Coordinates of C-alpha atoms in Angstrom, one line a residue:
V29 CA -30.1 -70.7 47.6
W30 CA -32.1 -68.3 50.7
D31 CA -35.4 -66.6 50.9
R32 CA -34.8 -63.1 51.2
G33 CA -38.9 -62.2 50.7
D34 CA -39.9 -60.8 47.4
H35 CA -36.7 -62.5 45.8
Y36 CA -34.2 -65.6 46.6
A37 CA -30.5 -65.1 46.7
A38 CA -27.8 -67.6 45.5
F39 CA -24.0 -68.2 46.7
V40 CA -21.4 -70.1 45.1
I41 CA -17.3 -70.8 45.6
E42 CA -15.8 -72.4 43.1
G43 CA -11.5 -72.7 42.0
L44 CA -9.8 -72.4 39.1
G45 CA -8.1 -76.1 39.7
T46 CA -4.5 -76.3 38.1
K47 CA -5.4 -74.8 34.9
N48 CA -3.2 -72.1 35.8
L49 CA 0.2 -74.2 35.6
V50 CA -0.6 -75.0 31.5
A51 CA -0.2 -71.0 31.5
D52 CA 2.7 -71.2 33.1
A53 CA 4.5 -73.7 31.2
T54 CA 2.9 -71.9 27.7
R55 CA 4.5 -68.9 28.7
K56 CA 8.0 -70.5 28.6
I57 CA 7.3 -71.6 25.0
T58 CA 5.4 -68.1 23.5
G59 CA 6.0 -65.3 26.2
K60 CA 2.5 -65.0 26.8
T61 CA 1.2 -65.5 30.5
Y62 CA -2.5 -66.4 29.8
Y63 CA -3.6 -65.1 32.8
D64 CA -5.9 -62.7 31.8
Q65 CA -7.4 -66.1 30.0
V66 CA -7.6 -68.4 33.2
A67 CA -9.0 -65.3 34.9
Q68 CA -11.7 -65.4 32.9
D69 CA -12.1 -69.7 33.5
T70 CA -11.7 -68.4 37.1
V71 CA -14.7 -66.4 36.7
A72 CA -16.5 -68.8 34.8
M73 CA -16.3 -71.9 36.9
I74 CA -18.0 -69.4 39.6
I75 CA -20.9 -68.0 37.5
N76 CA -21.6 -70.6 35.2
D77 CA -22.6 -72.8 38.5
L78 CA -24.1 -69.7 40.4
I79 CA -26.2 -69.5 37.3
V80 CA -28.0 -72.8 37.1
V81 CA -30.3 -71.7 39.9
G82 CA -31.3 -68.8 37.5
A83 CA -29.4 -66.3 39.4
D84 CA -28.3 -63.1 37.9
P85 CA -24.8 -62.7 39.5
E86 CA -24.0 -59.0 41.4
V87 CA -21.0 -59.6 42.9
I88 CA -18.0 -61.5 42.4
N89 CA -14.9 -61.9 44.8
M90 CA -11.3 -63.0 43.8
Y91 CA -9.4 -65.5 45.5
V92 CA -5.5 -65.7 44.6
G93 CA -3.1 -67.7 47.4
S94 CA 0.1 -68.0 47.1
G95 CA 3.3 -69.9 47.7
T96 CA 5.3 -66.9 48.3
S97 CA 4.7 -63.3 48.2
D98 CA 7.4 -62.7 45.3
W99 CA 4.6 -64.3 42.6
F100 CA 2.7 -61.1 42.8
E101 CA 5.7 -59.4 41.6
D102 CA 5.6 -60.1 38.4
L103 CA 3.8 -57.2 37.1
K104 CA 2.9 -58.3 33.6
R105 CA 1.1 -61.2 35.0
A106 CA -0.6 -59.3 37.8
E107 CA -1.6 -57.4 35.1
D108 CA -3.2 -59.8 32.8
L109 CA -5.0 -61.5 35.8
I110 CA -6.5 -57.7 36.6
V111 CA -7.8 -57.2 33.1
G112 CA -8.8 -60.8 32.5
W113 CA -11.0 -60.7 35.6
K114 CA -12.3 -57.5 35.0
K115 CA -13.4 -58.5 31.9
A116 CA -15.1 -61.4 32.8
C117 CA -17.3 -59.5 35.7
N118 CA -18.1 -57.7 32.4
L119 CA -19.1 -60.6 30.8
A120 CA -21.0 -61.7 33.6
G121 CA -22.8 -58.0 34.5
A122 CA -21.5 -58.4 38.0
T123 CA -19.4 -55.8 39.9
W124 CA -15.9 -57.0 41.1
G125 CA -16.2 -56.2 44.6
G126 CA -13.0 -57.2 45.7
G127 CA -10.7 -60.4 47.7
E128 CA -8.1 -62.2 49.2
S129 CA -4.5 -62.7 48.4
P130 CA -3.0 -64.6 50.8
T131 CA 0.6 -65.9 51.3
L132 CA 0.4 -69.3 52.6
K133 CA 3.9 -70.7 52.5
G134 CA 4.3 -74.3 53.2
I135 CA 0.7 -74.7 51.9
I136 CA 1.2 -73.7 48.4
V137 CA 4.0 -74.6 46.2
Q138 CA 6.5 -71.8 46.0
G139 CA 6.3 -69.9 42.4
T140 CA 2.0 -71.2 42.0
A141 CA -1.1 -69.9 42.9
D142 CA -4.1 -71.0 44.3
L143 CA -7.2 -69.2 42.0
A144 CA -10.4 -69.1 43.0
G145 CA -13.4 -67.1 43.9
A146 CA -17.1 -66.8 45.3
S147 CA -20.2 -65.0 43.9
V148 CA -23.5 -63.7 45.0
G149 CA -26.8 -63.2 42.7
E150 CA -30.7 -62.6 43.2
I151 CA -32.8 -64.8 41.6
K152 CA -36.1 -62.5 41.5
P153 CA -38.7 -62.8 40.7
K154 CA -39.0 -65.8 42.3
K155 CA -40.4 -68.3 39.6
R156 CA -37.1 -68.2 38.3
L157 CA -35.9 -70.6 40.7
T158 CA -34.8 -73.4 39.0
L159 CA -34.1 -76.7 41.5
G160 CA -35.1 -79.3 39.1
D161 CA -38.7 -79.3 40.3
K162 CA -39.7 -77.8 37.3
L163 CA -38.2 -80.5 35.2
M164 CA -40.6 -82.7 33.5
A165 CA -40.9 -85.9 31.0
G166 CA -40.9 -84.1 27.4
D167 CA -39.0 -81.3 28.1
A168 CA -36.0 -80.6 25.3
I169 CA -32.6 -81.0 26.0
L170 CA -30.6 -77.8 24.7
F171 CA -26.9 -78.1 24.3
V172 CA -24.8 -74.5 24.1
E173 CA -21.3 -74.9 22.8
S174 CA -18.5 -75.1 25.0
S175 CA -15.0 -73.7 24.3
G176 CA -12.8 -76.1 24.5
I177 CA -11.3 -78.5 27.7
H178 CA -12.8 -74.9 30.0
A179 CA -11.4 -75.9 33.7
N180 CA -12.0 -79.7 34.2
G181 CA -9.9 -82.6 33.1
L182 CA -6.5 -80.5 33.8
T183 CA -4.9 -83.3 35.5
L184 CA -4.5 -85.5 32.7
A185 CA -4.0 -83.3 29.8
R186 CA -1.2 -82.1 31.9
T187 CA 0.2 -86.1 32.5
I188 CA 0.1 -86.1 28.7
A189 CA 1.6 -82.9 28.3
S190 CA 4.7 -84.4 29.9
R191 CA 4.7 -87.2 27.8
L192 CA 5.2 -85.6 24.5
P193 CA 8.5 -84.6 22.9
E194 CA 7.1 -81.4 22.1
G195 CA 4.7 -80.8 25.2
Y196 CA 3.0 -78.1 24.9
A197 CA 3.8 -76.8 21.7
T198 CA 3.1 -80.0 20.3
P199 CA 0.7 -78.8 17.0
L200 CA -3.1 -80.2 17.1
S201 CA -4.9 -80.5 13.7
D202 CA -6.3 -77.2 13.8
G203 CA -2.6 -76.0 13.6
K204 CA -3.0 -74.4 17.3
S205 CA -0.6 -75.9 19.9
Y206 CA -1.8 -78.2 22.6
G207 CA -1.0 -75.2 25.5
E208 CA -2.9 -72.7 23.6
S209 CA -6.1 -75.2 22.9
L210 CA -5.9 -76.0 26.5
L211 CA -6.1 -72.2 27.2
T212 CA -9.0 -70.7 25.1
P213 CA -10.7 -69.3 27.8
T214 CA -14.3 -70.8 29.5
H215 CA -17.9 -69.0 27.6
I216 CA -19.9 -67.3 30.3
Y217 CA -23.2 -68.3 29.9
A218 CA -24.9 -65.6 32.7
K219 CA -26.2 -63.2 29.9
L220 CA -27.4 -65.8 27.7
I221 CA -29.8 -67.1 30.9
Q222 CA -30.9 -63.8 31.7
D223 CA -31.7 -62.8 28.0
L224 CA -33.9 -66.4 27.9
F225 CA -36.0 -65.5 30.7
D226 CA -36.3 -61.9 29.8
A227 CA -38.0 -63.6 26.9
G228 CA -40.3 -65.5 27.9
I229 CA -38.6 -69.1 28.1
D230 CA -40.0 -71.6 30.9
I231 CA -36.6 -72.8 31.8
H232 CA -37.4 -76.0 33.8
Y233 CA -33.5 -76.8 34.6
M234 CA -30.2 -76.0 33.9
V235 CA -26.7 -78.4 34.4
N236 CA -23.0 -76.3 34.1
I237 CA -21.2 -78.9 32.2
T238 CA -18.1 -79.5 34.1
G239 CA -16.7 -82.2 36.2
H240 CA -18.1 -85.8 35.9
G241 CA -18.8 -84.9 31.9
W242 CA -22.2 -85.7 30.7
R243 CA -23.1 -87.9 33.8
K244 CA -23.7 -84.2 35.2
I245 CA -27.2 -84.1 32.8
M246 CA -29.1 -86.2 35.4
R247 CA -28.0 -83.9 38.3
A248 CA -31.5 -83.1 39.4
S249 CA -32.8 -85.3 42.4
K250 CA -36.0 -86.7 40.3
D251 CA -35.3 -90.2 38.7
F252 CA -35.6 -89.5 34.8
S253 CA -34.0 -90.4 31.5
Y254 CA -32.2 -88.0 29.6
V255 CA -31.9 -89.4 25.8
I256 CA -29.6 -87.8 23.4
D257 CA -30.3 -88.0 19.7
Q258 CA -27.5 -85.7 18.2
I259 CA -24.2 -84.9 19.6
P260 CA -21.8 -81.7 18.8
E261 CA -18.2 -82.3 17.3
P262 CA -15.9 -82.2 19.8
Q263 CA -13.0 -79.6 19.7
P264 CA -9.7 -81.6 18.3
V265 CA -8.4 -81.1 21.7
F266 CA -11.0 -83.4 22.8
K267 CA -9.9 -85.9 20.3
F268 CA -6.0 -85.5 21.0
I269 CA -6.3 -86.1 24.8
Q270 CA -8.3 -89.5 23.4
E271 CA -6.0 -90.3 21.2
Q272 CA -2.8 -89.8 23.5
S273 CA -4.6 -91.0 26.8
G274 CA -6.4 -94.2 25.2
N275 CA -9.4 -93.3 27.0
D276 CA -12.4 -94.8 25.0
D277 CA -16.0 -92.9 24.5
Q278 CA -17.2 -93.7 27.8
E279 CA -14.5 -92.4 29.9
M280 CA -14.5 -89.4 27.7
Y281 CA -17.9 -88.1 28.0
G282 CA -18.2 -89.7 31.3
N283 CA -15.5 -87.1 32.5
F284 CA -15.3 -84.1 29.7
N285 CA -17.6 -81.9 28.2
M286 CA -17.1 -83.1 24.6
G287 CA -18.0 -79.6 23.2
A288 CA -21.3 -79.7 25.4
G289 CA -20.7 -76.3 27.9
F290 CA -24.1 -75.7 29.4
A291 CA -27.3 -77.6 29.1
I292 CA -30.5 -75.9 29.3
F293 CA -33.9 -78.1 29.7
I294 CA -37.2 -76.1 28.5
P295 CA -40.8 -77.0 27.0
Q296 CA -39.8 -78.0 22.8
K297 CA -42.0 -74.8 21.8
D298 CA -39.2 -72.6 23.6
V299 CA -36.2 -74.0 21.6
K300 CA -36.2 -72.5 18.3
L301 CA -36.7 -68.7 20.3
A302 CA -34.1 -69.8 22.6
Q303 CA -31.4 -71.3 19.4
E304 CA -32.0 -67.9 18.2
I305 CA -31.3 -65.5 20.8
A306 CA -27.6 -67.7 22.0
K307 CA -26.9 -67.2 18.2
S308 CA -28.2 -63.5 17.5
K309 CA -27.3 -62.2 21.0
H310 CA -24.3 -64.1 22.1
Q311 CA -22.6 -66.1 19.1
L312 CA -23.3 -69.3 20.8
N313 CA -24.1 -72.0 19.0
S314 CA -26.6 -74.8 20.4
L315 CA -28.2 -78.4 19.8
L316 CA -32.0 -79.5 20.1
A317 CA -29.7 -83.3 21.7
G318 CA -32.5 -84.9 22.7
R319 CA -34.9 -85.0 25.6
V320 CA -36.2 -85.7 29.1
E321 CA -38.4 -89.2 29.2
D322 CA -39.9 -90.8 32.1
G323 CA -37.6 -93.8 33.3
P324 CA -34.7 -94.9 35.3
K325 CA -32.2 -92.0 36.0
Q326 CA -29.5 -92.4 33.5
V327 CA -28.2 -90.4 30.6
V328 CA -28.4 -92.4 27.2
I329 CA -26.1 -91.2 24.9
K330 CA -27.8 -93.1 21.7
P331 CA -24.8 -92.1 18.6
K332 CA -22.2 -93.5 21.2
N333 CA -24.5 -96.7 22.2
I334 CA -23.2 -95.3 26.0
V335 CA -25.4 -95.3 28.8
F336 CA -24.5 -93.7 32.3
S337 CA -26.7 -95.2 35.2
G338 CA -27.6 -92.6 38.0
D339 CA -25.2 -94.8 40.5
T340 CA -22.1 -93.3 37.9
L341 CA -22.7 -89.4 39.2
G342 CA -21.3 -89.9 42.7
V343 CA -17.5 -88.8 43.4
R344 CA -14.9 -91.1 41.7

């Protein structure tokens, strides 16, 4: 974030990770490329990080690095990637500002690609800046639903697929295949946040729940305890991953979003209006999950008897 005089600007660079490998494998089963969906995932990883400081996205740039130049000769995949990226830019309310598509033979594995990108946004007026200094005891913690796994934890998800007799074709409890469940595109929360600001809601802090799972809730530099009284029902894909991996609840909530894709910290008086806007304008479910309390830096998930202390937020 930097100062531009009458407003602030913000910049983020982010990558998709390995989710496109799931798309490549699932395509062999269904015939679909799914690159329109992983394009949205890539944009979501960028934009959902950018908006946590109160920024309104302006421009998004695409980066697609390939192992060999013939990766781009798959016209259906290329078309789906372009269509999905354009749609995601529209969902973010930003301009697609071009990008870069290098061939990096010997660095990127042949037949694969590295999807990433960057975005610039503005924070205007300056009072919309949310770096955590406004956060206070008594603030409500509002969870906004995730669409599923988003783009974190895919290495474990891929490992599980490699052990299954039916692989990504394995059906889950909701009737969807494992591969298609993993490829559900990530929600982009940018327009929701702008609508909350425009409605006069005093947002004190925001967190994109990605890597580090619910440990990310205590990302702010101030020492507070984040007490969670209610939790959303995780999508079937999370239950399947837990069953297949043998991970306990501590490990799952410490690394996955478990149905909560974005957290907004606001005064209690603003909760009802925020939930109405999320549902009526964006068809997004939300949950008053808990509150911020004075105390040591920790996340307390009461329904699961889980406590994440502040020192668990580091890279593992």
